[in-house]
Amino acid sequence: MDDDGLDPRRWAALALLCAANFMVILDSQIVLLALPSIERDLGFADGGSAQWVLSAYLLGFGGLMLLGGRTADLVGRRRTFLVGTALFLVSSLLCGFAWTGGVLVAARVAQGVSAALMAPSALAVVTAMFAEGPERNKALAIWSSVGGFGATAALLVGGTLTDALGWPWVFFLNVPVAVVLLALGPVLLSESRGRARAYDPAGALTVTLAVSAAVYGVVRAPEAGWVSASTLGALGVAVVAGAVFVRIETRSAAPLVPLRIFRSRRLTGGNLVMMLTAVGAFGTSFAVSQYAQSVLGYSPLKFGLATAVLPVMAVAGSYAAQAAIGRVDVRPVAMSGLAFMAAGSLALGQVTADSGYLTGLLPGLFLFGFGLGASAVAAAVAALSGATERDSGLASGLNTAAFQLGGALGVAVAATVAVSRTDAVPGFRAAFDTSAGITLAGVVIAGLLLARPLRRRVPEPVGVTMSKEENTCGT
C-alpha cells in the first residue's frame, strides 16, 4: 500500500479495466457496419432478422446488468469480472465461428450476459481502488473517455475489419484482449466485496424480467411500430414486473436493490443524465451513419475516418470535465456538456443532400463529441460519488444500465423518426433535432437534481470557546 493507504497498482489496474470497458462498449456497436455481410453469408431471411445480431447483445447486456453489479458486491468484484471475461472470450469465439444465424444470435446473447458481469464489476473495482475526490474523478474521466471512444470508434473499426478480413474478425478481435485481461487480472486487481452475503432470488428474477422486457420492446419498436401489440405487450410486462420488483424489495430482508439507494438525488440525477446522454449519443451516431452512407455515399472506411473527430473530442471533453469538476462541481459541468451535445445535434440538423464535410458534418461532430465526453464524466461522478463501499457494485450496475438502456432507446427513437418522413434527408434532420430536444431536457434535469448537497452546520456549544488550534483539531 502507498502512504495514503491506496493500492500502488491502481493506475495499472485502471488501464486494464479501461481496456475491458473499451471492448464491452465497442462490441455493442461494432457489428452495425458488418450486418450486410453477415446477412449475406448466414442467410438471414431479411434485414430485420439480421438486426437481432445487434439487438441480442443489448438484450443480454441490459437485462442482467443490475444482477451482475449486485453479484459483484456479494461474491467478489474481481471474481465476477474474471468469470465474465472468460465467458466473453468463449462467446466471442462462438460468434466468429457461427455457422447459422440462430447460432450467432444465441452467441450474441451470451456475449451480452458476460458483458453484464464484466462492466459493472470493473467499474466497482475502479471506485474501490481510488479514493473519493480528485483522484477518483480523474479515474472516472479516463474510464468515461475510453467508453465514449469505444462507442464511436466502433464504426471505424467495424468497417475496416469487415472490408479487410471479413465479418468474423469483428468478434475475433476480442480474443487477444480477453486473454490479456485473464492473465493480468489476478495480478493487478484486488478482491473486494460488500458486507451483505444473502441473495434475493425473487428480486433478481423480477428485475431481470422488467429490464429485459423493456429492452426488447424498445429494440423491437422501429420494426414493429411503437403501438404494435408486441411492443406494447413487452413494455406492459416491463411495467408490471417493475412494480412487482419494487414491492418485493420493500419487504425483502436482503434486497437485491435496496431502495434507500435512490434517496440520493445525485445518484438518481446522475443516472438520468447518463441515460439521456446515451440517448443522444447513440441516436445521433446512428443518424450520422445512415446519412453519411445512404445520402453522401461514404464507404464504411471513409465514414470511420470522417467521424474520427467525434471520439477525439469526447476524450478532450472528458478531461476538461474532470478538471472543472474540482472547481465548480458536477452540475454546471453536466449542464454545459449536454448543452454542447444539443448544439452539435442542431448543427447536424442543418445538413442537406449535398452538404460538404467541412461545412456539414465537422462542426456538429466537433461540438457533439466535446459535450458527450463532458456530460458522461459528470454523470458518472454524480452517480457514483454517493455510493457506499458495500453498494459500489450495485451503483456501477445502475450507471452502466442507464447508459445501455439509453443507447437502445436512442437508436430506436432515431430510427423511428428517420423513417417517419418519406424523404431521407428530412428524416435524418428530424432525428438530429429530436436528439437535440432530448439532451436539452437533460440540461433541465441536471440543473434540478445535481445540486451540491448542503453541508449541515454543527452549532457550537453555548458557553464553550475554543482556540483556533483546538477548533482545527476538532474538525
XYZ file of C-alpha atoms in Angstrom:
475
model
C 0.000 0.000 0.000
C 1.046 3.614 -0.571
C 1.460 6.000 2.343
C -2.117 7.115 1.750
C -3.378 3.527 2.108
C -4.220 3.096 -1.579
C -3.126 0.213 -3.789
C 0.034 1.215 -5.716
C -1.137 -0.930 -8.646
C -4.278 1.138 -9.105
C -3.197 3.044 -12.237
C -2.022 -0.105 -13.997
C -5.261 -1.773 -12.900
C -7.233 1.180 -14.294
C -5.546 0.740 -17.676
C -6.509 -2.941 -17.671
C -10.109 -2.233 -16.690
C -10.405 0.522 -19.290
C -9.340 -1.990 -21.928
C -12.215 -4.188 -20.772
C -14.622 -1.247 -20.865
C -13.482 -0.356 -24.379
C -14.061 -3.928 -25.557
C -17.532 -4.171 -23.993
C -18.759 -0.828 -25.371
C -17.134 -1.430 -28.755
C -18.927 -4.753 -29.083
C -22.339 -3.166 -28.605
C -21.941 -1.224 -31.891
C -19.148 -2.819 -33.915
C -21.433 -5.146 -35.888
C -23.509 -2.266 -37.290
C -21.452 -1.909 -40.471
C -20.904 -5.681 -40.726
C -24.626 -6.549 -40.821
C -24.953 -6.651 -44.648
C -22.078 -9.155 -44.887
C -23.463 -11.245 -42.014
C -26.911 -11.296 -43.600
C -25.466 -12.419 -46.930
C -23.190 -15.138 -45.551
C -25.512 -16.657 -42.932
C -28.723 -16.429 -44.940
C -30.903 -14.311 -42.682
C -34.430 -14.129 -44.078
C -34.463 -10.328 -44.111
C -32.675 -7.287 -42.764
C -34.936 -7.152 -39.728
C -33.762 -10.593 -38.670
C -30.117 -9.613 -39.123
C -30.726 -6.606 -36.867
C -31.094 -9.066 -33.978
C -27.333 -9.645 -34.168
C -27.109 -6.149 -32.689
C -30.229 -6.287 -30.527
C -29.446 -9.683 -28.949
C -26.315 -8.247 -27.347
C -28.245 -5.284 -25.937
C -30.902 -7.660 -24.610
C -28.441 -9.803 -22.669
C -26.381 -6.809 -21.549
C -29.245 -4.589 -20.456
C -31.311 -7.337 -18.899
C -28.696 -8.592 -16.454
C -26.594 -5.552 -15.550
C -28.258 -4.871 -12.201
C -27.929 -8.532 -11.265
C -24.322 -8.510 -12.434
C -23.493 -5.472 -10.333
C -25.065 -6.904 -7.203
C -23.420 -10.280 -7.789
C -20.079 -8.471 -7.783
C -20.891 -6.973 -4.380
C -21.833 -10.363 -2.949
C -19.318 -12.860 -4.351
C -16.390 -10.557 -5.130
C -15.808 -7.899 -7.771
C -12.565 -9.311 -9.166
C -14.015 -12.833 -9.273
C -17.140 -11.647 -11.101
C -15.041 -9.660 -13.563
C -12.817 -12.639 -14.394
C -15.757 -15.033 -14.799
C -17.465 -12.544 -17.113
C -14.241 -12.112 -19.119
C -13.850 -15.864 -19.573
C -17.431 -16.148 -20.795
C -16.873 -13.183 -23.110
C -13.857 -14.948 -24.629
C -15.795 -18.158 -25.287
C -18.869 -16.394 -26.675
C -16.723 -14.201 -28.973
C -15.131 -17.317 -30.453
C -18.561 -18.841 -30.935
C -19.764 -15.670 -32.688
C -16.832 -15.714 -35.092
C -17.274 -19.401 -35.915
C -21.109 -19.241 -36.089
C -22.443 -21.408 -38.901
C -26.063 -20.232 -38.856
C -27.882 -17.030 -37.993
C -29.522 -18.658 -34.993
C -26.168 -19.698 -33.536
C -24.829 -16.178 -33.970
C -27.824 -14.566 -32.268
C -27.603 -17.017 -29.342
C -23.870 -16.358 -29.001
C -24.546 -12.618 -29.020
C -26.963 -13.047 -26.113
C -24.195 -14.892 -24.252
C -21.813 -12.043 -25.065
C -24.299 -9.586 -23.591
C -24.675 -11.654 -20.421
C -20.898 -11.805 -19.985
C -20.658 -8.038 -20.535
C -23.296 -7.580 -17.826
C -20.904 -9.319 -15.433
C -17.772 -7.542 -16.647
C -18.785 -3.890 -16.944
C -20.352 -3.147 -13.535
C -17.792 -5.242 -11.654
C -14.933 -3.453 -13.434
C -16.381 -0.039 -12.600
C -16.909 -1.153 -8.988
C -13.239 -2.121 -8.759
C -12.302 1.347 -10.031
C -14.414 3.081 -7.376
C -12.969 0.802 -4.673
C -9.336 1.383 -5.669
C -9.496 5.189 -5.905
C -10.348 7.495 -3.015
C -13.360 9.765 -3.491
C -12.301 13.195 -4.657
C -9.931 14.479 -7.370
C -8.159 11.153 -7.877
C -11.381 9.185 -8.358
C -12.739 11.945 -10.618
C -9.623 11.606 -12.771
C -10.033 7.826 -12.891
C -13.699 8.169 -13.857
C -12.772 10.700 -16.534
C -10.362 8.194 -18.055
C -12.983 5.428 -17.766
C -15.711 7.547 -19.385
C -13.461 8.821 -22.172
C -12.467 5.269 -23.066
C -16.145 4.250 -23.093
C -17.083 7.197 -25.292
C -14.175 6.412 -27.597
C -15.304 2.788 -27.841
C -18.892 3.733 -28.673
C -17.801 5.964 -31.560
C -14.658 4.100 -32.707
C -16.796 1.007 -33.294
C -17.946 2.435 -36.611
C -14.353 2.870 -37.817
C -13.079 -0.481 -36.525
C -16.107 -2.449 -37.699
C -15.964 -1.071 -41.221
C -12.210 -1.565 -41.548
C -12.202 -5.158 -40.279
C -15.209 -6.140 -42.391
C -13.678 -4.689 -45.562
C -10.197 -6.152 -44.945
C -10.694 -9.508 -43.201
C -14.405 -10.336 -43.164
C -17.133 -10.029 -40.547
C -15.932 -12.858 -38.206
C -12.986 -10.679 -37.243
C -15.192 -8.095 -35.544
C -15.657 -10.871 -32.952
C -12.194 -12.454 -33.076
C -10.793 -9.013 -32.180
C -11.990 -9.642 -28.610
C -9.989 -12.844 -28.140
C -6.454 -11.462 -27.581
C -7.818 -8.658 -25.390
C -9.724 -11.137 -23.208
C -6.630 -13.355 -22.898
C -4.581 -10.390 -21.625
C -7.345 -9.462 -19.165
C -7.454 -13.008 -17.783
C -3.672 -13.160 -17.487
C -3.150 -9.795 -15.770
C -6.408 -9.507 -13.826
C -5.359 -11.753 -10.904
C -2.050 -9.855 -10.673
C -3.283 -6.248 -10.809
C -6.789 -6.366 -9.324
C -7.565 -6.568 -5.619
C -10.585 -8.525 -4.444
C -13.350 -6.577 -2.731
C -16.973 -7.165 -1.838
C -19.779 -5.712 0.227
C -20.705 -6.966 3.676
C -24.056 -8.484 2.705
C -23.924 -12.218 1.921
C -27.578 -13.054 1.184
C -29.256 -13.347 -2.197
C -32.656 -12.120 -3.305
C -33.818 -14.599 -5.985
C -37.324 -13.120 -6.349
C -35.908 -9.633 -6.802
C -33.313 -10.909 -9.272
C -35.975 -12.659 -11.357
C -38.399 -9.733 -11.496
C -35.818 -7.015 -12.210
C -34.229 -9.130 -14.951
C -37.660 -9.697 -16.494
C -38.519 -5.993 -16.222
C -35.326 -4.707 -17.806
C -35.198 -7.424 -20.479
C -38.813 -6.754 -21.479
C -38.136 -3.015 -21.637
C -35.059 -3.513 -23.837
C -36.944 -5.962 -26.069
C -39.838 -3.543 -26.507
C -37.525 -0.652 -27.334
C -35.361 -2.502 -29.879
C -38.455 -4.061 -31.475
C -40.338 -0.771 -31.814
C -38.711 0.628 -35.006
C -39.502 -2.580 -36.897
C -42.923 -3.450 -35.437
C -44.149 0.055 -34.512
C -44.455 1.742 -31.136
C -48.173 0.937 -30.835
C -47.942 -2.640 -32.113
C -49.134 -5.495 -29.907
C -45.610 -6.892 -29.500
C -44.098 -3.558 -28.460
C -46.915 -2.575 -26.096
C -47.022 -6.093 -24.684
C -43.307 -6.088 -23.908
C -43.433 -2.629 -22.344
C -46.510 -3.678 -20.341
C -44.644 -6.706 -18.997
C -41.785 -4.390 -18.039
C -44.101 -2.082 -16.085
C -45.840 -4.927 -14.238
C -42.574 -6.743 -13.451
C -41.048 -3.463 -12.295
C -43.941 -2.818 -9.932
C -43.684 -6.353 -8.519
C -39.937 -5.871 -8.103
C -40.421 -2.684 -6.072
C -42.958 -4.474 -3.898
C -40.543 -7.366 -3.289
C -37.649 -5.061 -2.441
C -39.650 -3.166 0.179
C -40.327 -6.461 2.011
C -37.034 -8.304 1.494
C -34.593 -8.685 4.381
C -31.671 -8.664 1.891
C -32.939 -6.810 -1.197
C -31.089 -7.052 -4.500
C -31.519 -3.286 -4.940
C -32.050 -1.544 -1.591
C -34.479 1.253 -2.405
C -32.684 3.520 0.067
C -30.005 3.990 -2.569
C -32.401 6.173 -4.568
C -32.682 8.672 -1.729
C -29.522 10.223 -3.117
C -30.604 12.902 -5.575
C -27.152 12.825 -7.108
C -27.257 9.093 -7.750
C -30.727 9.336 -9.290
C -29.926 12.503 -11.211
C -26.561 11.192 -12.386
C -28.155 8.049 -13.808
C -30.900 10.040 -15.543
C -28.290 12.331 -17.059
C -26.262 9.287 -18.131
C -29.324 7.764 -19.787
C -30.157 10.967 -21.694
C -26.515 11.347 -22.676
C -26.606 7.843 -24.153
C -29.926 8.529 -25.919
C -28.312 11.479 -27.643
C -25.005 9.722 -28.316
C -26.378 6.529 -29.853
C -29.254 8.245 -31.639
C -27.012 10.854 -33.244
C -24.337 8.269 -34.147
C -26.987 6.115 -35.816
C -28.420 9.043 -37.794
C -24.953 10.276 -38.838
C -24.005 6.776 -40.001
C -27.151 6.375 -42.086
C -26.979 9.901 -43.527
C -23.293 9.709 -44.478
C -23.591 6.319 -46.164
C -27.035 6.466 -47.755
C -27.100 10.157 -48.750
C -23.450 11.207 -49.124
C -22.319 7.785 -50.364
C -19.464 7.306 -47.873
C -17.880 3.849 -47.690
C -17.572 2.285 -44.208
C -13.861 3.150 -44.091
C -14.346 6.729 -45.303
C -17.161 7.218 -42.823
C -14.994 5.993 -39.958
C -12.193 8.372 -40.872
C -14.606 11.282 -41.343
C -16.111 10.791 -37.885
C -12.776 10.308 -36.085
C -13.198 13.830 -34.704
C -16.087 12.578 -32.564
C -14.124 10.213 -30.270
C -11.166 12.612 -30.189
C -13.361 15.448 -28.938
C -15.081 13.072 -26.495
C -11.686 12.426 -24.897
C -10.975 16.172 -24.790
C -14.369 16.852 -23.218
C -13.902 14.183 -20.566
C -10.575 15.623 -19.422
C -11.936 19.165 -19.427
C -14.832 17.959 -17.282
C -12.534 16.199 -14.826
C -10.545 19.400 -14.340
C -13.657 21.556 -13.994
C -15.491 19.329 -11.511
C -12.884 20.007 -8.844
C -13.555 23.733 -9.167
C -17.254 24.139 -9.912
C -18.858 20.750 -9.051
C -20.765 18.379 -11.338
C -23.993 20.309 -12.001
C -22.628 23.098 -14.246
C -20.321 20.611 -15.980
C -23.195 18.248 -16.780
C -25.414 21.110 -17.939
C -22.658 22.513 -20.156
C -21.856 19.111 -21.638
C -25.473 18.419 -22.531
C -25.790 21.918 -23.989
C -22.782 21.235 -26.240
C -24.409 17.981 -27.336
C -27.639 19.799 -28.172
C -25.737 22.458 -30.133
C -23.923 19.754 -32.088
C -27.168 17.949 -32.913
C -28.798 21.206 -34.034
C -25.803 21.919 -36.274
C -26.109 18.446 -37.803
C -29.813 19.124 -38.283
C -28.897 21.709 -40.927
C -27.393 19.174 -43.368
C -28.678 18.852 -46.923
C -28.375 16.256 -49.654
C -25.169 17.863 -50.931
C -23.559 19.149 -47.729
C -19.775 19.051 -47.670
C -17.801 17.533 -44.812
C -16.220 20.751 -43.553
C -19.444 22.740 -43.517
C -21.957 19.940 -42.950
C -20.641 17.226 -40.616
C -17.482 18.578 -38.974
C -18.912 21.476 -36.884
C -21.697 19.349 -35.413
C -19.430 16.368 -34.683
C -16.875 18.673 -33.030
C -19.401 20.223 -30.639
C -21.265 16.984 -30.007
C -18.140 14.986 -29.203
C -16.879 17.521 -26.670
C -20.254 17.633 -24.925
C -20.542 13.845 -24.893
C -17.243 13.460 -23.067
C -18.058 16.165 -20.527
C -21.591 15.048 -19.701
C -20.634 11.360 -19.406
C -17.915 12.147 -16.859
C -20.164 14.455 -14.822
C -22.961 11.888 -14.803
C -20.631 9.090 -13.671
C -19.085 11.189 -10.894
C -22.515 12.242 -9.639
C -23.970 8.731 -9.719
C -21.014 7.019 -8.035
C -19.765 9.619 -5.569
C -22.520 8.999 -3.031
C -22.466 5.190 -3.099
C -21.164 3.360 -0.045
C -18.426 0.746 -0.401
C -20.864 -2.117 0.084
C -23.111 -0.807 -2.711
C -20.442 0.236 -5.224
C -21.129 -2.757 -7.485
C -24.844 -2.007 -7.499
C -24.245 1.691 -8.172
C -21.900 0.755 -11.020
C -24.526 -1.610 -12.422
C -27.154 1.129 -12.300
C -24.836 3.557 -14.076
C -23.902 1.044 -16.770
C -27.544 0.023 -17.176
C -28.564 3.663 -17.599
C -26.041 4.076 -20.396
C -27.039 0.892 -22.238
C -30.784 1.424 -21.875
C -30.342 4.979 -23.074
C -28.345 3.730 -26.037
C -31.029 1.230 -27.048
C -33.709 3.897 -26.691
C -31.641 6.413 -28.664
C -31.251 4.106 -31.661
C -34.942 3.175 -31.541
C -36.110 6.794 -31.401
C -33.710 7.950 -34.124
C -34.697 5.075 -36.415
C -38.405 5.721 -35.853
C -38.122 9.452 -36.516
C -35.888 8.982 -39.563
C -38.263 6.589 -41.325
C -41.339 8.667 -40.473
C -40.519 11.021 -43.359
C -40.834 9.965 -46.974
C -37.587 11.697 -47.988
C -34.330 10.569 -46.402
C -32.706 13.936 -45.662
C -35.716 15.488 -43.850
C -35.960 12.286 -41.814
C -32.343 12.456 -40.705
C -32.658 16.156 -39.927
C -35.686 15.394 -37.768
C -33.683 12.694 -35.969
C -30.905 15.183 -35.195
C -33.426 17.748 -33.941
C -35.069 15.108 -31.737
C -31.690 14.266 -30.235
C -31.155 17.956 -29.507
C -34.502 18.183 -27.724
C -33.720 15.155 -25.565
C -30.319 16.484 -24.495
C -31.838 19.901 -23.718
C -34.281 18.103 -21.410
C -31.192 16.624 -19.770
C -29.912 20.144 -19.091
C -33.049 20.828 -17.059
C -32.821 17.526 -15.154
C -29.153 18.139 -14.346
C -29.999 21.592 -13.046
C -32.731 20.245 -10.775
C -31.115 17.067 -9.404
C -27.366 17.590 -9.382
C -27.128 20.469 -6.938
C -24.285 20.273 -4.449
C -25.512 18.628 -1.207
C -25.937 21.099 1.623
C -23.491 20.669 4.481
C -25.057 20.592 7.881
C -23.719 23.198 10.235
C -22.896 21.864 13.689
C -23.778 24.532 16.273
C -21.054 25.413 18.721
C -21.952 24.552 22.346
C -23.177 27.577 24.256
C -20.645 28.966 26.705
C -17.751 26.960 25.321
C -14.923 28.668 23.473
C -12.019 27.004 21.746
C -8.754 28.240 20.469
C -8.061 28.203 16.750
C -5.737 25.216 17.194
C -8.307 23.245 19.220
C -11.038 24.021 16.712
C -8.865 22.827 13.834
C -8.042 19.579 15.597
C -11.671 19.014 16.427
C -12.714 19.263 12.798
